Coordinates of C-alpha atoms and ligand atoms in Angstrom, one line a residue:
M1 CA 0.0 0.0 0.0
K2 CA 1.4 3.4 -0.9
E3 CA 1.7 6.1 1.7
Q4 CA -1.3 8.3 0.8
T5 CA -3.6 5.3 0.8
K6 CA -2.1 4.1 4.1
I7 CA -2.8 7.5 5.7
L8 CA -6.4 7.5 4.7
H9 CA -7.1 3.9 5.7
S10 CA -5.0 3.2 8.8
I11 CA -7.6 4.5 11.1
P12 CA -10.6 2.1 10.8
A13 CA -14.2 3.4 10.6
D14 CA -15.7 3.7 14.1
A15 CA -16.7 0.2 15.3
L16 CA -19.8 1.5 17.1
T17 CA -21.5 3.6 14.4
G18 CA -19.5 3.2 11.2
A19 CA -18.5 6.9 11.3
I20 CA -15.9 7.4 8.7
S21 CA -14.4 10.5 10.5
T22 CA -12.7 9.5 13.7
P23 CA -15.2 10.5 16.5
I24 CA -14.1 13.2 19.0
Y25 CA -14.3 11.4 22.3
Q26 CA -14.8 14.6 24.4
T27 CA -14.8 12.8 27.7
S28 CA -12.6 12.9 30.8
T29 CA -13.6 9.5 32.2
Y30 CA -15.2 6.2 31.3
V31 CA -17.8 4.1 33.1
Q32 CA -16.4 0.9 34.5
E33 CA -18.3 -2.4 34.8
A34 CA -16.6 -3.3 38.0
P35 CA -13.7 -1.7 39.8
G36 CA -10.7 -1.9 37.4
I37 CA -12.8 -3.6 34.7
N38 CA -13.1 -1.2 31.7
K39 CA -13.0 -1.2 27.9
G40 CA -9.3 -0.2 27.8
Y41 CA -9.9 3.4 28.8
D42 CA -10.2 4.7 32.4
Y43 CA -9.1 8.4 32.3
S44 CA -8.4 10.7 29.4
R45 CA -5.0 11.9 30.6
T46 CA -3.9 8.2 30.4
N47 CA -5.8 7.3 27.2
N48 CA -8.4 8.7 24.9
P49 CA -9.6 7.0 21.7
T50 CA -9.3 10.1 19.5
R51 CA -5.8 10.8 20.7
A52 CA -4.9 7.1 20.4
A53 CA -6.0 7.2 16.7
L54 CA -3.6 10.1 16.1
E55 CA -0.8 8.4 18.0
Q56 CA -1.2 5.2 16.0
L57 CA -1.3 7.2 12.7
I58 CA 1.9 9.2 13.4
A59 CA 3.7 6.0 14.6
E60 CA 2.9 4.4 11.2
L61 CA 3.8 7.4 9.2
E62 CA 7.2 7.8 10.9
G63 CA 7.8 4.0 10.8
G64 CA 8.2 3.8 14.6
S65 CA 6.7 1.5 17.3
N66 CA 4.7 4.1 19.3
G67 CA 3.4 7.6 18.9
F68 CA 2.4 10.2 21.6
A69 CA 0.5 13.4 21.2
F70 CA 1.2 16.4 23.4
A71 CA -0.3 19.9 24.0
S72 CA 2.5 21.6 21.9
G73 CA 5.8 20.8 20.1
L74 CA 7.6 22.1 23.2
A75 CA 5.7 19.7 25.5
A76 CA 6.8 16.9 23.2
I77 CA 10.4 18.0 23.4
D78 CA 10.1 18.3 27.2
A79 CA 8.8 14.7 27.4
V80 CA 11.9 13.5 25.5
I81 CA 14.3 15.4 27.7
K82 CA 12.7 13.9 30.8
L83 CA 14.2 10.5 29.7
L84 CA 17.5 12.0 31.1
S85 CA 18.7 12.5 34.7
A86 CA 20.7 15.1 36.5
G87 CA 24.3 14.9 35.4
D88 CA 23.5 13.7 31.8
E89 CA 24.6 15.7 28.8
I90 CA 23.1 16.5 25.4
V91 CA 24.9 17.3 22.2
A92 CA 22.6 19.6 20.2
V93 CA 22.5 21.3 16.8
N94 CA 23.8 24.8 17.2
D95 CA 21.1 26.2 14.9
I96 CA 18.4 24.9 17.3
Y97 CA 14.8 26.1 17.5
G98 CA 14.7 29.0 19.9
G99 CA 12.1 27.5 22.2
A100 CA 14.2 24.3 22.6
F101 CA 17.2 26.5 23.4
R102 CA 15.1 28.4 26.1
L103 CA 13.9 25.1 27.6
F104 CA 17.4 23.6 27.7
T105 CA 18.9 26.9 29.1
H106 CA 16.3 28.1 31.6
I107 CA 14.7 24.9 32.7
Y108 CA 17.0 21.9 32.3
R109 CA 20.3 23.5 33.1
K110 CA 19.1 24.2 36.7
L111 CA 18.0 20.5 36.9
G112 CA 21.5 19.4 36.1
I113 CA 21.3 18.6 32.4
T114 CA 24.0 20.2 30.3
V115 CA 23.8 20.9 26.6
H116 CA 26.8 21.2 24.2
Y117 CA 26.1 22.8 20.9
A118 CA 27.8 21.7 17.7
D119 CA 27.6 22.3 14.0
T120 CA 25.9 19.0 13.2
T121 CA 26.2 19.6 9.4
D122 CA 29.5 17.7 9.9
A123 CA 29.0 14.5 11.8
T124 CA 32.6 14.6 13.0
N125 CA 31.7 17.6 15.1
V126 CA 29.1 15.5 16.9
A127 CA 31.7 12.8 17.6
A128 CA 34.0 15.4 19.0
A129 CA 31.4 16.9 21.4
I130 CA 30.4 13.6 22.9
T131 CA 31.6 12.9 26.4
P132 CA 31.1 9.8 28.7
K133 CA 28.1 11.7 30.1
T134 CA 26.4 12.3 26.8
K135 CA 23.1 10.4 26.6
L136 CA 21.3 12.2 23.8
I137 CA 22.1 13.8 20.4
W138 CA 19.5 16.4 19.4
I139 CA 19.3 17.4 15.8
E140 CA 17.0 19.4 13.6
T141 CA 17.2 19.1 9.8
P142 CA 16.5 21.3 7.9
T143 CA 17.1 24.0 10.5
N144 CA 15.3 27.3 11.1
P145 CA 15.6 29.7 9.2
T146 CA 18.8 29.0 7.2
L147 CA 17.8 25.4 6.3
K148 CA 21.1 23.7 7.2
I149 CA 21.0 19.9 6.7
S150 CA 22.5 17.3 8.9
D151 CA 23.3 13.7 7.8
I152 CA 20.9 11.7 10.0
R153 CA 22.4 8.3 9.1
A154 CA 26.0 9.4 9.8
I155 CA 25.0 11.0 13.1
A156 CA 22.9 7.9 14.2
K157 CA 26.0 5.8 13.5
T158 CA 28.2 8.1 15.6
A159 CA 25.6 8.1 18.4
K160 CA 25.2 4.3 18.4
A161 CA 29.0 3.8 18.7
A162 CA 28.8 6.0 21.9
S163 CA 25.6 4.4 23.2
C164 CA 23.7 7.7 22.9
L165 CA 20.1 8.1 21.7
V166 CA 19.4 10.3 18.7
C167 CA 16.3 12.5 18.6
V168 CA 15.4 14.4 15.4
D169 CA 13.0 17.3 15.4
N170 CA 11.4 16.5 12.0
T171 CA 9.1 19.6 12.0
F172 CA 10.5 21.3 9.0
A173 CA 10.6 18.3 6.7
S174 CA 7.6 16.3 8.0
P175 CA 7.4 12.6 7.5
A176 CA 6.1 13.1 4.0
A177 CA 9.6 14.3 3.1
Q178 CA 11.9 12.6 5.6
K179 CA 11.7 9.6 7.9
P180 CA 14.5 9.8 10.5
I181 CA 13.7 6.4 12.2
E182 CA 14.5 4.7 8.8
L183 CA 17.8 6.5 8.8
G184 CA 18.7 5.3 12.3
A185 CA 17.1 7.8 14.8
D186 CA 15.7 6.5 18.1
L187 CA 13.1 9.3 18.6
V188 CA 11.3 11.8 16.4
V189 CA 9.5 14.9 17.7
H190 CA 7.2 17.3 15.8
S191 CA 5.6 20.6 16.3
A192 CA 2.4 19.2 14.7
T193 CA 1.3 22.9 14.7
K194 CA 3.2 23.3 11.4
Y195 CA 3.0 20.9 8.5
L196 CA 1.2 17.9 10.1
A197 CA -1.9 19.8 11.2
G198 CA -1.1 22.2 8.3
H199 CA -3.9 24.8 8.5
S200 CA -2.6 27.3 11.2
D201 CA -5.4 26.3 13.5
V202 CA -4.0 24.1 16.3
I203 CA -1.0 23.9 18.6
A204 CA 0.2 20.3 19.0
G205 CA 3.2 18.2 19.5
L206 CA 4.1 14.5 18.7
V207 CA 6.8 12.1 19.8
V208 CA 7.5 8.8 17.9
T209 CA 9.8 6.1 19.3
R210 CA 11.8 3.5 17.4
T211 CA 11.3 0.8 20.0
K212 CA 8.5 -0.4 22.4
E213 CA 10.9 0.0 25.3
L214 CA 11.4 3.7 24.6
G215 CA 7.7 3.9 23.9
E216 CA 6.9 2.6 27.4
K217 CA 9.2 5.3 28.9
I218 CA 7.6 8.1 26.9
K219 CA 4.1 6.8 27.8
F220 CA 5.0 6.9 31.5
I221 CA 6.3 10.5 31.2
Q222 CA 3.2 11.5 29.1
N223 CA 0.8 10.2 31.8
A224 CA 3.0 11.3 34.7
S225 CA 3.6 14.9 33.5
G226 CA 0.3 15.2 31.8
A227 CA 0.8 17.6 28.9
I228 CA -1.5 15.6 26.6
L229 CA -3.3 16.8 23.5
G230 CA -7.0 17.2 23.9
P231 CA -9.6 15.2 21.8
F232 CA -10.6 18.0 19.5
D233 CA -7.1 19.1 18.7
S234 CA -6.2 15.4 18.1
W235 CA -9.1 15.3 15.6
L236 CA -7.9 18.5 13.8
T237 CA -4.4 17.0 13.6
I238 CA -5.6 13.7 12.1
R239 CA -7.6 15.7 9.6
G240 CA -4.5 17.7 8.7
I241 CA -2.4 14.6 8.3
E242 CA -4.9 13.1 5.8
T243 CA -3.6 15.5 3.1
L244 CA 0.0 15.8 4.3
P245 CA 1.8 14.2 1.3
L246 CA -0.3 16.3 -1.2
R247 CA 0.4 19.5 0.7
V248 CA 4.1 18.9 1.2
A249 CA 4.5 18.0 -2.5
Q250 CA 2.9 21.3 -3.5
H251 CA 4.6 23.4 -0.8
S252 CA 7.9 22.1 -2.2
R253 CA 7.0 22.7 -5.8
N254 CA 6.0 26.3 -5.0
S255 CA 9.1 26.8 -2.9
Q256 CA 11.4 25.6 -5.6
A257 CA 9.8 28.0 -8.1
I258 CA 10.2 30.9 -5.6
A259 CA 13.8 30.0 -4.7
D260 CA 14.7 29.9 -8.4
F261 CA 13.0 33.3 -8.9
L262 CA 14.7 34.9 -5.9
T263 CA 18.2 33.8 -7.2
T264 CA 17.5 36.0 -10.3
Q265 CA 16.9 39.1 -8.2
G266 CA 19.7 41.7 -7.9
F267 CA 18.1 43.0 -4.8
V268 CA 18.5 39.6 -3.1
N269 CA 21.9 38.5 -1.6
N270 CA 21.7 34.9 -0.3
V271 CA 18.8 32.5 -1.0
Y272 CA 18.5 29.5 1.4
Y273 CA 16.7 26.5 0.0
P274 CA 18.0 22.9 0.1
G275 CA 16.5 22.3 -3.3
L276 CA 19.0 24.8 -4.9
A277 CA 22.1 23.1 -6.3
T278 CA 24.1 25.9 -4.8
H279 CA 22.9 25.0 -1.2
P280 CA 26.0 23.7 0.7
N281 CA 24.1 20.6 1.9
H282 CA 22.1 20.0 -1.3
A283 CA 23.6 16.5 -1.9
I284 CA 22.7 15.1 1.5
A285 CA 19.3 16.8 1.3
R286 CA 18.7 14.9 -2.0
Q287 CA 19.7 11.7 -0.3
Q288 CA 17.6 11.8 2.8
Q289 CA 14.6 13.9 1.8
K290 CA 11.9 13.1 -0.7
Y291 CA 10.9 16.8 -0.9
F292 CA 12.9 19.9 0.0
G293 CA 10.1 21.5 1.9
G294 CA 8.1 24.7 2.1
V295 CA 10.5 27.1 3.8
V296 CA 12.7 29.5 1.8
S297 CA 14.8 32.2 3.4
F298 CA 16.7 35.0 1.7
D299 CA 18.5 38.2 2.7
L300 CA 19.2 41.5 0.9
R301 CA 22.1 43.1 -0.8
I302 CA 21.6 46.0 1.5
D303 CA 21.7 44.1 4.8
E304 CA 19.6 46.5 6.8
T305 CA 16.6 45.6 9.0
A306 CA 14.8 48.8 7.9
V307 CA 14.9 47.7 4.2
A308 CA 13.7 44.2 5.1
T309 CA 11.0 45.6 7.4
Q310 CA 9.6 47.6 4.4
L311 CA 9.7 44.5 2.2
V312 CA 7.8 42.2 4.7
Q313 CA 5.1 44.9 5.0
S314 CA 4.7 45.2 1.2
T315 CA 3.4 41.8 0.3
R316 CA -0.2 41.0 -0.3
Y317 CA -0.5 37.2 0.0
F318 CA 2.5 36.5 2.2
K319 CA 1.1 37.6 5.6
L320 CA 3.5 38.9 8.3
A321 CA 3.3 36.3 11.1
E322 CA 5.4 33.8 13.1
S323 CA 5.0 30.1 12.5
L324 CA 5.0 28.1 9.3
G325 CA 3.6 25.0 7.6
G326 CA 0.1 26.2 6.9
V327 CA -1.9 26.4 3.7
K328 CA -1.6 30.2 3.6
S329 CA 1.7 31.8 2.9
L330 CA 3.5 33.6 5.8
L331 CA 6.7 35.6 6.1
C332 CA 8.7 36.9 9.0
L333 CA 11.8 38.8 9.9
P334 CA 13.6 36.5 12.3
C335 CA 16.0 39.2 13.7
E336 CA 12.9 41.2 15.0
M337 CA 10.6 38.2 15.6
T338 CA 11.5 34.5 16.1
H339 CA 15.2 35.2 16.8
K340 CA 15.0 38.5 18.6
S341 CA 16.0 37.0 22.0
I342 CA 19.4 35.7 20.5
P343 CA 22.3 38.2 20.9
A344 CA 22.9 39.9 17.6
A345 CA 26.5 38.6 17.2
I346 CA 25.5 35.0 17.8
R347 CA 22.5 35.4 15.6
R348 CA 24.5 36.8 12.7
Q349 CA 27.2 34.1 13.1
S350 CA 24.5 31.4 12.5
G351 CA 23.6 33.1 9.2
V352 CA 20.6 35.1 10.4
S353 CA 21.6 38.4 9.0
D354 CA 19.8 41.7 9.8
S355 CA 17.8 41.5 6.5
L356 CA 17.0 37.8 6.5
I357 CA 13.4 37.1 5.6
R358 CA 11.9 33.6 6.1
L359 CA 9.0 32.6 3.9
S360 CA 6.6 29.8 4.7
V361 CA 5.4 29.1 1.2
G362 CA 1.7 28.2 1.2
L363 CA -0.5 26.5 -1.4
E364 CA -1.6 29.6 -3.4
D365 CA -0.6 29.5 -7.1
A366 CA 3.1 29.9 -7.4
D367 CA 2.7 32.5 -10.2
D368 CA 0.7 34.7 -7.8
L369 CA 3.2 34.3 -5.0
I370 CA 6.1 35.2 -7.3
E371 CA 4.3 38.2 -8.6
D372 CA 3.6 39.2 -5.0
L373 CA 7.3 39.0 -4.0
S374 CA 8.4 40.7 -7.3
T375 CA 6.0 43.6 -6.6
A376 CA 7.1 44.0 -3.0
I377 CA 10.8 43.9 -4.0
K378 CA 10.3 46.6 -6.7
K379 CA 8.3 48.8 -4.3
T380 CA 11.0 48.5 -1.6
A381 CA 13.8 49.1 -4.0
R382 CA 12.0 52.2 -5.3
N383 CA 11.4 53.5 -1.8
F384 CA 15.1 53.1 -0.9
A385 CA 16.2 54.4 -4.3
I386 CA 18.0 51.2 -5.1
L387 CA 18.6 50.0 -8.6
V388 CA 17.2 46.4 -9.0
Ligands
PLP1 C1 7.4 25.6 16.2 C2 8.6 24.6 16.5 C3 8.7 24.0 17.7 C4 7.8 24.2 18.9 O1 6.5 23.8 18.6 P1 5.2 24.4 19.3 O2 4.1 23.6 18.7 O3 5.2 25.9 18.9 O4 5.3 24.3 20.8 C5 9.7 23.0 17.8 N1 10.6 22.8 16.8 C6 10.5 23.4 15.7 C7 11.5 23.2 14.6 C8 9.5 24.4 15.4 O5 9.4 25.0 14.3

């Protein structure tokens, strides 16, 4: 069975009514026949049929043994870090999602977990950062917003040799484009808020484990800490996933067209998209991804925030907002928005220049999106009296 068919048919019709859409079991508790005798459900923090359907679906889609749904992507990340104990260390991608950095720095450091950051685009840097205390390697690929790619297979091999777990934040690629467990990862996390749910209408997180043993540990943490996803948001996420491969294919086609267009613009300096042959990690992206994804970043010849600010306010279809992965196109200015809390010198060092703009390319017609960007670029150039 091919993937799109599997997604649509892996959740059976409701046994009770035949409902083809997974029912939303909006209930906290379940009536028991006798103390401890129930139908497999006793309390919705522990288990809920709508959430269970989503958890089964994401486990299948990522090729893992178990899936778990959380109240946000960060709650999912938090559950994975709770596998560790005080004194343990993590080696993490230096270009990490800001919320994960904040969690590691302001919550887990004081609980005795230390994180070492490395440029994971070269697996030998991961090996060099591992100490006898390292228990977990944390990578994101592609990264936000400069779309650096790490070789999951090579890093998993390195981690295995050092008896460390590997967790991949697969938010940017989604399982339609990349399956980290098949490449050797032990755990996958998602901000399902982005491509999986796909419509900018829910905050959700997911964890998938390679093995049943790890699955039991995450299940314990999920129930013990309690940051579960509610039934309605589970239903919305299932509904989003049903069209995931179609959406990711189109997000990627649109993104490639836009990246190609941006490279022709004299006003634009760097274009970051793994699908461009000039991207430094293009070869590995080709190897491990089926699609290059829906995020394109670029910066300007005149590397000034004022110029970029004008540009992001001049588009018609690309709406100025944080987040990504939805059907409607968004754009943001990381230095003033998502990456504002990072000191400017460190931010610039990781490639996020003062004029860097991140596009979340939606499912509008690519011609309209290109025209939108072209008009905004011309208008901004005119206002700043720059020759395009
Ligand atoms: C958005 C995001 C998160 C956090 O997810 P929330 O659902 O916002 O909590 C984690 N990782 C990446 C790569 C993200 O883009």
